[in-house]
């Protein structure tokens, strides 16, 4: 079985500070991992993915994520947060049958 | 370029009434199609998954059904809505082969 866990319901950070949103995964076989962002009453927008290759993946809007196989983690990071980054963030894993399973989401609050 | 459309955007229905939510994809052929439900603005639950016309995989037993009458059309239905069917329904498409999912803007259903 495959699953992802986002241990933090909410993350608060000041504008200009670095941010990290945590994700751990459980999957049999090679992991296919994704991060999405959701603004209120909107669909999810794709940020980045890890399929294979470099452990540090760069994505949209200055976000990046680090794949750590030994810790089974795929944390989302950004060096300098913006107020406009405030949103709901989802980690997801894809299984061998192309089904995607999402974490419970982490609300990011960036304060000016 | 590919686009995905969902409608209606919002819907208020009485308990016991039928439901039909529609999703169409443009600019691609033979997509994998997905229906998710998001309750209380948080985690996404995979409801249905389809790899082709007439091929539907149901993830959880429930009051809903899905159909795929055409290659790029995916319909979510119910014969009799329950209060617990309220939520934000998201359609998504993907190509498989390690690719990400692309989401529609969602349909908010309120059952009274």
GROMACS .gro file of N, CA and C in nm, chain B residues 4 21 30 40 49 78 91 94:
model
   24
  116UNK      N    1  -0.897   2.145  -1.892
  116UNK     CA    2  -0.996   2.060  -1.827
  116UNK      C    3  -1.108   2.149  -1.775
  133UNK      N    4  -2.237   1.560  -1.221
  133UNK     CA    5  -2.126   1.653  -1.239
  133UNK      C    6  -2.048   1.607  -1.361
  142UNK      N    7  -0.705   0.984  -2.491
  142UNK     CA    8  -0.690   0.870  -2.401
  142UNK      C    9  -0.627   0.907  -2.267
  152UNK      N   10  -1.440   1.947   0.385
  152UNK     CA   11  -1.395   2.046   0.483
  152UNK      C   12  -1.263   2.112   0.445
  161UNK      N   13  -1.150   0.621  -1.082
  161UNK     CA   14  -1.035   0.630  -1.170
  161UNK      C   15  -1.070   0.555  -1.298
  190UNK      N   16  -2.523   1.048  -0.894
  190UNK     CA   17  -2.589   0.983  -0.782
  190UNK      C   18  -2.738   0.979  -0.811
  203UNK      N   19  -1.213   1.702  -1.051
  203UNK     CA   20  -1.180   1.613  -1.161
  203UNK      C   21  -1.035   1.639  -1.200
  206UNK      N   22  -0.452   1.277  -1.628
  206UNK     CA   23  -0.308   1.252  -1.635
  206UNK      C   24  -0.278   1.164  -1.753
   0.00000   0.00000   0.00000
